[in-house]
XYZ file of C-alpha atoms in Angstrom:
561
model
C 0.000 0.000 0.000
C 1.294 3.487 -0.579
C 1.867 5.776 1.378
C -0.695 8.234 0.493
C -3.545 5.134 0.520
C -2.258 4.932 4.305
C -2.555 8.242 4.597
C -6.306 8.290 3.596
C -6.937 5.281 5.544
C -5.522 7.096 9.016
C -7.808 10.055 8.087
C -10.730 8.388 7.354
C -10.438 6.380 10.441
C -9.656 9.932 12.386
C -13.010 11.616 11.223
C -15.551 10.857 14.030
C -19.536 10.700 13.822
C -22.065 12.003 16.173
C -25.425 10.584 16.280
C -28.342 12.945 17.172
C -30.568 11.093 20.503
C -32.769 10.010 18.066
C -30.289 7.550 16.510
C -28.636 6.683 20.097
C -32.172 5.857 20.815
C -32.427 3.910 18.461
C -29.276 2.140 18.540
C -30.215 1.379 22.283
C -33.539 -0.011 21.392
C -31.658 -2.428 19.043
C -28.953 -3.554 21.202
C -31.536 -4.688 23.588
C -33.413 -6.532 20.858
C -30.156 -8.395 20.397
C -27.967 -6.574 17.741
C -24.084 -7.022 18.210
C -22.005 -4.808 18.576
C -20.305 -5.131 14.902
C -23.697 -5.169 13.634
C -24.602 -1.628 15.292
C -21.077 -0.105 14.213
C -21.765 -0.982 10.881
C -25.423 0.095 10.740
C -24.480 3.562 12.315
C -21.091 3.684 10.857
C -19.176 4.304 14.162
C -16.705 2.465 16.217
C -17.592 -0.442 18.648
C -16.151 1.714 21.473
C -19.102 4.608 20.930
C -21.239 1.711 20.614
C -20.370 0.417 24.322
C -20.110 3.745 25.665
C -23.900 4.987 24.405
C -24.725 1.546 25.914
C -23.699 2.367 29.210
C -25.262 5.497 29.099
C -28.698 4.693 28.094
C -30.609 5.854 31.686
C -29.100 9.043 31.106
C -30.393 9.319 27.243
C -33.774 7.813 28.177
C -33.924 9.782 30.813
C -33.148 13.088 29.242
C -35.868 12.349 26.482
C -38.384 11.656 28.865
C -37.965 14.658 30.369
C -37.651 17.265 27.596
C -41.020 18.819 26.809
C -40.418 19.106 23.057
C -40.406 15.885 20.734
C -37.643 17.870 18.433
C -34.740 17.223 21.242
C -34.269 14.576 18.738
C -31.953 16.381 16.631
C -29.430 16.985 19.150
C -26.409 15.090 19.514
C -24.844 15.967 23.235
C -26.482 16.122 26.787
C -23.930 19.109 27.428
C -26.002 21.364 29.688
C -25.780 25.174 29.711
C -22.802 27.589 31.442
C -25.353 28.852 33.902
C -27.607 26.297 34.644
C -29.821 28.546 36.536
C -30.162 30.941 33.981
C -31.057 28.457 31.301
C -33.562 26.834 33.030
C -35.564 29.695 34.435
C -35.554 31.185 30.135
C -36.959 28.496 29.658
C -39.500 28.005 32.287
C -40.578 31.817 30.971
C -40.824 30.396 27.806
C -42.678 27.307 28.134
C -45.262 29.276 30.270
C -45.643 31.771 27.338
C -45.814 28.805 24.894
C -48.492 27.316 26.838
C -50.574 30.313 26.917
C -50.087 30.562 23.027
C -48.010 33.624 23.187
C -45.660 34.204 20.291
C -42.004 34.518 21.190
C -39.248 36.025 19.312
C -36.045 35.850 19.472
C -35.429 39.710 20.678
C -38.308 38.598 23.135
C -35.830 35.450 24.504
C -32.919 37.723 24.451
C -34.550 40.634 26.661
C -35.851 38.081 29.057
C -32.377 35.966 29.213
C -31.415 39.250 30.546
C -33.587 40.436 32.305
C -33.265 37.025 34.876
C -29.457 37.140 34.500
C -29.699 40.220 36.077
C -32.085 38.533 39.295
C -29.464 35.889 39.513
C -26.708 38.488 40.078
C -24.362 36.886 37.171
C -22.634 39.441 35.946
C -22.141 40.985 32.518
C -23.984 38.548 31.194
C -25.094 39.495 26.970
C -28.156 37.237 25.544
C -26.014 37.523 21.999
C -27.317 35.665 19.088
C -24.780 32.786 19.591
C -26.275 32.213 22.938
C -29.762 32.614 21.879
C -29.428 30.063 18.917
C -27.392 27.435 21.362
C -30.470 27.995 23.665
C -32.803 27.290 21.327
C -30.906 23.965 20.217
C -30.168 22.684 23.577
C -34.473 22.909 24.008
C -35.300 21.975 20.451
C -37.053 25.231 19.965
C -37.817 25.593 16.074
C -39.185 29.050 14.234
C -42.441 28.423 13.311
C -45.532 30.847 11.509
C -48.061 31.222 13.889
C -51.523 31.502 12.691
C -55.083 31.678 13.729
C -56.033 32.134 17.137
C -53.553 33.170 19.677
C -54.026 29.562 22.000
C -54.616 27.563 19.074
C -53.366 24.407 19.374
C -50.277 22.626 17.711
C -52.006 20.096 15.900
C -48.555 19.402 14.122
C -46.373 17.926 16.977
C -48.913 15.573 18.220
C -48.191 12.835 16.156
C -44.852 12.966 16.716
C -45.178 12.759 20.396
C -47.893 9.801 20.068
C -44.697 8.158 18.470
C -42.230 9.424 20.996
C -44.513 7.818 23.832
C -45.434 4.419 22.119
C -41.722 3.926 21.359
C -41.056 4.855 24.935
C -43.404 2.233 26.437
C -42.030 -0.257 24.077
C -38.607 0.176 24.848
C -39.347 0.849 28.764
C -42.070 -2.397 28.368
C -44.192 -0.416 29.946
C -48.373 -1.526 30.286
C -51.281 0.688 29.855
C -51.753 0.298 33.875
C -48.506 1.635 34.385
C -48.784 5.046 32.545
C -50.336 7.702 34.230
C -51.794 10.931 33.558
C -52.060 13.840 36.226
C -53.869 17.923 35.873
C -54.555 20.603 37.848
C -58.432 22.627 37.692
C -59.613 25.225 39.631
C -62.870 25.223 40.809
C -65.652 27.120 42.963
C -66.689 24.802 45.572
C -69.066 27.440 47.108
C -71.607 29.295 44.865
C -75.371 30.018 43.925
C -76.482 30.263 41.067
C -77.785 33.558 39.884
C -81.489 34.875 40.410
C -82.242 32.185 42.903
C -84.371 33.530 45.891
C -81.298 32.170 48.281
C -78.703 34.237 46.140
C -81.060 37.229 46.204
C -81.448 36.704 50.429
C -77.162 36.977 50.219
C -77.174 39.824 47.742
C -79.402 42.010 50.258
C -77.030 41.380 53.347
C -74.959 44.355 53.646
C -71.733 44.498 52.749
C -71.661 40.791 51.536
C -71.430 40.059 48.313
C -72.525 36.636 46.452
C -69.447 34.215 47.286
C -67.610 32.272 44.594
C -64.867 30.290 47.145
C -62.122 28.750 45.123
C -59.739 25.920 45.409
C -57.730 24.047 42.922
C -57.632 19.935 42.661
C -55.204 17.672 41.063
C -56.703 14.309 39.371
C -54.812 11.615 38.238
C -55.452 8.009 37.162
C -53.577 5.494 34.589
C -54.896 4.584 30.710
C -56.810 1.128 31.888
C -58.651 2.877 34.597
C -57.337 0.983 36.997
C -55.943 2.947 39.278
C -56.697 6.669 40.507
C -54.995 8.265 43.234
C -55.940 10.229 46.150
C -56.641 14.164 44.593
C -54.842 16.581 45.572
C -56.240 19.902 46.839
C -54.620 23.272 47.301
C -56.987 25.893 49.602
C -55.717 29.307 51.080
C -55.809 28.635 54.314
C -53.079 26.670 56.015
C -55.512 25.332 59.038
C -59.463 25.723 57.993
C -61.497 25.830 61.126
C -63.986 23.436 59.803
C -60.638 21.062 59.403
C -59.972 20.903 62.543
C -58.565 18.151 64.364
C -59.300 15.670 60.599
C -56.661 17.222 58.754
C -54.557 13.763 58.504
C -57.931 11.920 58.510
C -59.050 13.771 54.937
C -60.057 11.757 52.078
C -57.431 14.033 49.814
C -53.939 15.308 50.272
C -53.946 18.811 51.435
C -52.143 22.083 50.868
C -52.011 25.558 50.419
C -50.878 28.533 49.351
C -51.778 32.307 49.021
C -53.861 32.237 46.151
C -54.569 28.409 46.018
C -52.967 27.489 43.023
C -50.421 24.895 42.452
C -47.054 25.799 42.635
C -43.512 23.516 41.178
C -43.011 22.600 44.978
C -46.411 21.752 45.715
C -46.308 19.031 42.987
C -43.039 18.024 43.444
C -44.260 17.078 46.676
C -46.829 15.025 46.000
C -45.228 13.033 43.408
C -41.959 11.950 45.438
C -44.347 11.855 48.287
C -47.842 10.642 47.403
C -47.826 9.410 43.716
C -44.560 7.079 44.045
C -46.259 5.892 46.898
C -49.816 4.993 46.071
C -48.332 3.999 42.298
C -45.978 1.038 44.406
C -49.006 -0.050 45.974
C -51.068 -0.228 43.256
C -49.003 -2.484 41.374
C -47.199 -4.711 44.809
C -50.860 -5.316 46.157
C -53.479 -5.511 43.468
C -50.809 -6.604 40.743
C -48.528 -8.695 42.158
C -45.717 -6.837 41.085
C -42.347 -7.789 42.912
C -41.126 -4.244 44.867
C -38.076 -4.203 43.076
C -39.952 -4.222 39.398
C -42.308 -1.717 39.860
C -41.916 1.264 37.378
C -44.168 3.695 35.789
C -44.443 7.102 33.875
C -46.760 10.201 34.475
C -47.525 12.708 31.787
C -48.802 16.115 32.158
C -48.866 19.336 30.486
C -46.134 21.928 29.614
C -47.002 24.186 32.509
C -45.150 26.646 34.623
C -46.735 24.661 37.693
C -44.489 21.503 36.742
C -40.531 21.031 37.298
C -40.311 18.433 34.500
C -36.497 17.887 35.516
C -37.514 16.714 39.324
C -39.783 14.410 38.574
C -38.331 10.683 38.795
C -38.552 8.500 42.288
C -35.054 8.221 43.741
C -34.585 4.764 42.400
C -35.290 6.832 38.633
C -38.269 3.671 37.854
C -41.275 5.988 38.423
C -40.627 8.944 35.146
C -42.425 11.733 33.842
C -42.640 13.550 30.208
C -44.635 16.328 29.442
C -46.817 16.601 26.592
C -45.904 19.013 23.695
C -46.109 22.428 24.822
C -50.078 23.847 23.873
C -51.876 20.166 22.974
C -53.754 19.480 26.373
C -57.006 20.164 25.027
C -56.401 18.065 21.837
C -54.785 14.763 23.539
C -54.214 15.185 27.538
C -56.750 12.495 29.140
C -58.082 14.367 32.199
C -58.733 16.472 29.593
C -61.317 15.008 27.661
C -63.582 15.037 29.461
C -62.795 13.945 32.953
C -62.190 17.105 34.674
C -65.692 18.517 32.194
C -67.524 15.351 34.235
C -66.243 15.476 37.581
C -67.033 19.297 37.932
C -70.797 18.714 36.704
C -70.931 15.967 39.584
C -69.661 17.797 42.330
C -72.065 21.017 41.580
C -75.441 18.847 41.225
C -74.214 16.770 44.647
C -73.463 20.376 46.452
C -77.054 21.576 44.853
C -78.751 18.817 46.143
C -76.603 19.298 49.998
C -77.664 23.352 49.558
C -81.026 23.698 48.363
C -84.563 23.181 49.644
C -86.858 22.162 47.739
C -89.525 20.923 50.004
C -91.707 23.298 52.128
C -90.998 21.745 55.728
C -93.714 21.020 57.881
C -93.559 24.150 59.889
C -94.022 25.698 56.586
C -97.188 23.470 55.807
C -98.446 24.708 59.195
C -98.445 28.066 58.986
C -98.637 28.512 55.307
C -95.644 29.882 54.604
C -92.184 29.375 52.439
C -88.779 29.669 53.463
C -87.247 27.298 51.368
C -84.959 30.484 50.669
C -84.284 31.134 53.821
C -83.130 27.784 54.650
C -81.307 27.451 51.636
C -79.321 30.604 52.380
C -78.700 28.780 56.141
C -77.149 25.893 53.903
C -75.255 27.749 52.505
C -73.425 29.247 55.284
C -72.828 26.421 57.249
C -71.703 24.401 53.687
C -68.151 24.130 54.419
C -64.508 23.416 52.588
C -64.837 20.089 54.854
C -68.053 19.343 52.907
C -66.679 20.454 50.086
C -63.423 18.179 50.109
C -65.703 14.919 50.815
C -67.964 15.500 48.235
C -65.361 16.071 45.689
C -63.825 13.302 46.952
C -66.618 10.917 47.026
C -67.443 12.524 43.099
C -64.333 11.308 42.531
C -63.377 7.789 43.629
C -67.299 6.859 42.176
C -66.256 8.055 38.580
C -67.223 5.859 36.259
C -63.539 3.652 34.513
C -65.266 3.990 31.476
C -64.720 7.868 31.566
C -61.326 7.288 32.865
C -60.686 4.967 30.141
C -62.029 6.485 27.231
C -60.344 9.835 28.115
C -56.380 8.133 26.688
C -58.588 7.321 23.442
C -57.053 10.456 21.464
C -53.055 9.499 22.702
C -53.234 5.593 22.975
C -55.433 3.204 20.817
C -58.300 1.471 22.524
C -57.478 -1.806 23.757
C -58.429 -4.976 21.568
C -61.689 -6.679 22.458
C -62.624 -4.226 24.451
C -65.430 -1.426 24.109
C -64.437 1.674 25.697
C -67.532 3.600 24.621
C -70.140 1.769 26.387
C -71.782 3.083 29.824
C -69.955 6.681 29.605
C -71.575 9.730 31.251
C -74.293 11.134 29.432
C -74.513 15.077 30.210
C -77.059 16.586 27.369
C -79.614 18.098 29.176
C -77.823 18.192 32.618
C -78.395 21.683 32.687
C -81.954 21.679 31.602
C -82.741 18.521 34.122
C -81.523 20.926 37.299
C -83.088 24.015 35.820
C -86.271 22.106 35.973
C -85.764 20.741 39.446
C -84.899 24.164 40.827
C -88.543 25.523 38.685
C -90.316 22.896 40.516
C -89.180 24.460 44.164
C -90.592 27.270 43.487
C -87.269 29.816 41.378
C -89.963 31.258 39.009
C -86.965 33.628 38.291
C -84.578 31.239 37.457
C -83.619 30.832 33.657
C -81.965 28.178 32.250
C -79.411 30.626 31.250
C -77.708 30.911 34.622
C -78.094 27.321 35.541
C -75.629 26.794 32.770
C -73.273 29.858 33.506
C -73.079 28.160 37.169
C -71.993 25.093 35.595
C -69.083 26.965 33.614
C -67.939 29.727 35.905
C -64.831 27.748 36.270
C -64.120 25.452 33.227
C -61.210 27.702 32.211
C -59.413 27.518 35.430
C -56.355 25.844 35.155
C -55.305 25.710 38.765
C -52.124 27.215 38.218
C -51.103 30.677 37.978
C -48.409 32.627 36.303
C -45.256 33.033 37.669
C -43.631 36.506 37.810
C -39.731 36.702 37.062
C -39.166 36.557 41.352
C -41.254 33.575 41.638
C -39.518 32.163 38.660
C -35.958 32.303 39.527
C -36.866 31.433 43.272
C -38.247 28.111 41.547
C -35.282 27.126 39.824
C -33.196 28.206 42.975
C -35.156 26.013 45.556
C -35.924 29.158 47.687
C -39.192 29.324 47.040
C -41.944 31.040 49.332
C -44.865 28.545 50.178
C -46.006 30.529 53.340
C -49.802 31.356 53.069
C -51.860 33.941 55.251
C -54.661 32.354 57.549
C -57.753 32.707 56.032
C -60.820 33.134 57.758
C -63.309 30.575 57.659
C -66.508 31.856 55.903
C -68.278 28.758 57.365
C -71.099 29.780 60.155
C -71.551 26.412 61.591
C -71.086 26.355 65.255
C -69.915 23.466 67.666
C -72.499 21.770 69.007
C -72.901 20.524 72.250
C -73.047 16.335 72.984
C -76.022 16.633 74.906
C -78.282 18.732 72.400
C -77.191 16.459 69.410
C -78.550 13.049 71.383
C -82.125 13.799 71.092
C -81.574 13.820 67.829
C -79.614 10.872 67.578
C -82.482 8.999 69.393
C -85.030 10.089 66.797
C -82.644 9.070 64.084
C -82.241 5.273 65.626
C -85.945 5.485 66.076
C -86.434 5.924 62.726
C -83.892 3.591 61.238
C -84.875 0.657 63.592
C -88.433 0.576 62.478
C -87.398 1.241 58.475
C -88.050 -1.519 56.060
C -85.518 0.001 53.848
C -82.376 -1.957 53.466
C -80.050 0.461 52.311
C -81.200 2.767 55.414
C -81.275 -0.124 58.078
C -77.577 -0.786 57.425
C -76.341 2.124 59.055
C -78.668 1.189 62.707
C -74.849 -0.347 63.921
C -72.916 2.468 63.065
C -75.897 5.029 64.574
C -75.566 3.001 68.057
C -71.967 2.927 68.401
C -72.002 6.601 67.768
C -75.057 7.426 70.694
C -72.541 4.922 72.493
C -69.332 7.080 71.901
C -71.381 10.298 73.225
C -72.708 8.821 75.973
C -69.422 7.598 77.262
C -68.369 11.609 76.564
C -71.043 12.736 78.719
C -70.144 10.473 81.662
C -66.645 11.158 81.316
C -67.837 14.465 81.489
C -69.962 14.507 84.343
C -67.236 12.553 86.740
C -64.724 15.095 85.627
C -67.399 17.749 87.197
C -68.067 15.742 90.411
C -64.526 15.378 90.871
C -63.785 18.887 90.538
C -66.200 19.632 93.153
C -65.057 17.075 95.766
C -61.557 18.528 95.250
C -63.077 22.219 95.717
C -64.533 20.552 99.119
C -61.568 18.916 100.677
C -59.769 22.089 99.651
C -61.847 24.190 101.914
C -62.253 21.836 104.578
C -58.418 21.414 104.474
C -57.608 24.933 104.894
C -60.986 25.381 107.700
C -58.523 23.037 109.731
């Protein structure tokens, strides 16, 4: 061989390749369906060596995919991670949560903000130049796109690709449908009248007091075979409701809360390391069978400010998460079609039917009068966010699977032999059906009009807010501010006492112990070891009062002596 051939044969073998993730991802998904190592260095055209050293780093890659919240990371070909860490991440927090709102960004826009939070993280002389802005840009897979049509239009376009991304990824993790999960936030009013009732008229005319519209937000999630939901999650303003008191670790939901209940990056982290892991190893050790050390899922939600994508795997890195593309949830995110839509319409017919009278009592019958309004209005006072939280709950865990299951039809296909569209919730007319319930008690006012404006007053709350610059670069520092004021409780419900609630205990047991109804006679136990519980109370009580007054006696006779 000449000298020049060996010359061209040392170069050649000197000039390297770099595969993008997309073809390490590939290359990993093929060495675990039993490629050699010659085999892959000749399909990708590098040397065994890469080949054993993108091996070894597979949890990294996989891990780095499922975590970007844009399907064109792809293209990329290192995991190198920005100069200032900080920086970079809280750009592009302020850039997903513009994304997600359907905001146009520019490139002057990235560049102002880049500096803007350099500037809050004291890093000095720091210039957004066009270098960094493109290498920004790459390292997030952001592409320049024409935006048309409406403003939060969604991007049809990247859906497909990320209903690849995630069947590839639960092929190549052998993940099952039970073991994908899907979590969102909503906001909702879990205290308000509808308008031009004769109860929200009575509230209107008290002075100073306003109609009330009390808000909390509510985290749902369940997995793609509906079998599984977890406990929700519910954010109020006040750290320690009075009508909470003393059943705050007894709740039927995990609680928390912040200033202006909304969910917050800590808040979730929270109750995913803490509460979804959890219930998710659980799930699949005692109702799967599932040995502890194979249990492994993944949780998508949406590209929103109120999620720290990056913090999101169990410290053993089985249990994942990867956001959906950034402005798709109404398109393909499953508590978003129509699971959040149902659950809402449940809770506000069960809190109607808790509220309102619709029957004149028998006092009323007696003296021929009506104050179903009146006692409607007392209803409503003493409804509180303790009756709230168990009706939500109870809303909740009696969802129908079929709803659950149906919801993943628009990311996932249905599975075979199965019909996911029978026995679903049915809700034309709901409206019209309370509307005519509420007419029958007597709200001649009432149109059907507000009856469905009650039902929507919060559809568009996402339970999340926006986060200012401060609140953005204190999330991606960890120093975040969760304190919350007290709130006082609106709820006019006042203890009472053990011995005035036992007469009516009595008539209750009466009642029950005579019924012929099945469903009612059931509960005649629990009623008895309840008048049982008080009456040990009152005892307890009463010696505690005799005793008090024997010691008051030998006291005084004591100091007589």
């Amino acid at each position: 061989m000449s000298q020049s051939s060996i010359r061209g044969v040392q170069d050649l073998k000197r000039k390297r390749k770099y595969l993008s993730i997309d073809q390490k991802i590939d290359l990993i998904e093929k060495a675990e369906r039993g490629y050699s190592v010659t085999r892959l260095a000749q399909e990708f055209n590098i040397g065994k060596a890469t080949v054993c050293d993108i091996k070894k780093q597979k949890d990294n890659i996989r891990k780095f995919v499922a975590q970007s919240q844009t399907h064109a990371i792809g293209n990329r070909k290192t995991l190198k991670p920005a100069k200032y860490t900080d920086l970079d991440s809280a750009v592009f927090k302020w850039f997903t949560q513009h994304r997600a709102k359907g905001i146009a960004v520019s490139v002057d826009s990235i560049r102002n903000a880049a500096e803007r939070l350099a500037e809050k993280l004291n890093i000095d002389n720091f210039k957004a130049s066009t270098g960094w802005v493109c290498r920004f840009k790459e390292r997030h897979g952001i592409i320049n796109k024409k935006i048309c049509g409406e403003a939060l239009s969604a991007d049809v376009g990247s859906i497909n690709a990320f209903k690849y991304k995630l069947s590839q990824h639960m092929v190549s993790n052998n993940l099952s449908w039970f073991q994908v999960y899907n979590a969102d936030e909503t906001g909702f009013n879990w205290k308000c009248l509808q308008k031009n009732t004769l109860a929200s008229r009575l509230e209107e005319s008290i002075p100073g007091r306003k109609v009330s519209k009390e808000r909390i937000s509510a985290l749902l999630c369940g997995n793609a075979d509906g079998s599984h939901r977890t406990k929700c999650a519910i954010v109020g303003k006040s750290a320690n409701p009075r009508a909470l008191k003393n059943c705050m670790n007894r709740l039927p939901v995990v609680y928390y809360n912040t200033k202006n209940a909304c969910f917050t990056q800590i808040i979730f982290e929270d109750w995913f390391q803490n509460h979804f892991c959890k219930e998710v190893r659980k799930h699949q050790i005692n109702e799967r069978g599932i040995r502890p050390a194979d249990v492994k899922a993944m949780l998508l939600v949406a590209n929103a400010p109120a999620h720290p994508i990056a913090k999101l795997t169990s410290p053993d890195g089985k249990i994942t998460c990867m956001a959906l593309p950034p402005n798709t949830t109404s398109l393909i995110q499953p508590m978003d079609q129509g699971v959040i839509y149902a659950l809402k319409r449940l809770y506000k017919r069960a809190m109607n039917v808790e509220i309102m009278e619709v029957l004149l009592s028998q006092e009323d019958e007696r003296l021929n009068k009506d104050t179903k309004a009146s006692r409607t209005l007392e209803n409503f006072k003493k409804y509180s966010i303790k009756d709230a939280i168990y009706i939500w709950a109870k809303q909740w865990n009696e969802l129908k699977v079929t709803t659950l299951k149906n919801a993943w039809n628009k990311i996932l296909s249905p599975v075979p032999g199965e019909n996911k569209d029978e026995d679903d919730y049915d809700f034309e007319g709901f409206d019209n059906a309370i509307f005519e319930t509420l007419g029958d008690a007597g709200e001649e006012d009432l149109q059907l009009s507000d009856v469905t404006e009650w039902l929507d007053n919060d559809a568009a709350d996402p339970g999340y807010g926006e986060l200012t610059d401060d609140e953005i670069i204190q999330c991606v520092t960890g120093n975040a501010d969760e304190d919350a004021e007290e709130e006082e409780d609106t709820c006019s419900m006042l203890p009472i006492p053990y011995a005035a609630s036992l007469q009516n205990l009595n008539q209750l047991l009466d009642m029950v112990a005579v019924t012929d109804d099945e469903d009612v006679a059931d509960y005649y136990l629990h009623l008895r070891g309840l008048k049982d519980i008080i009456m040990k109370k009152l005892i307890m009580k009463k010696q505690t009062k005799i005793q008090k007054f024997l010691e008051m006696q030998w006291s005084q006779a004591e100091q007589q002596c």
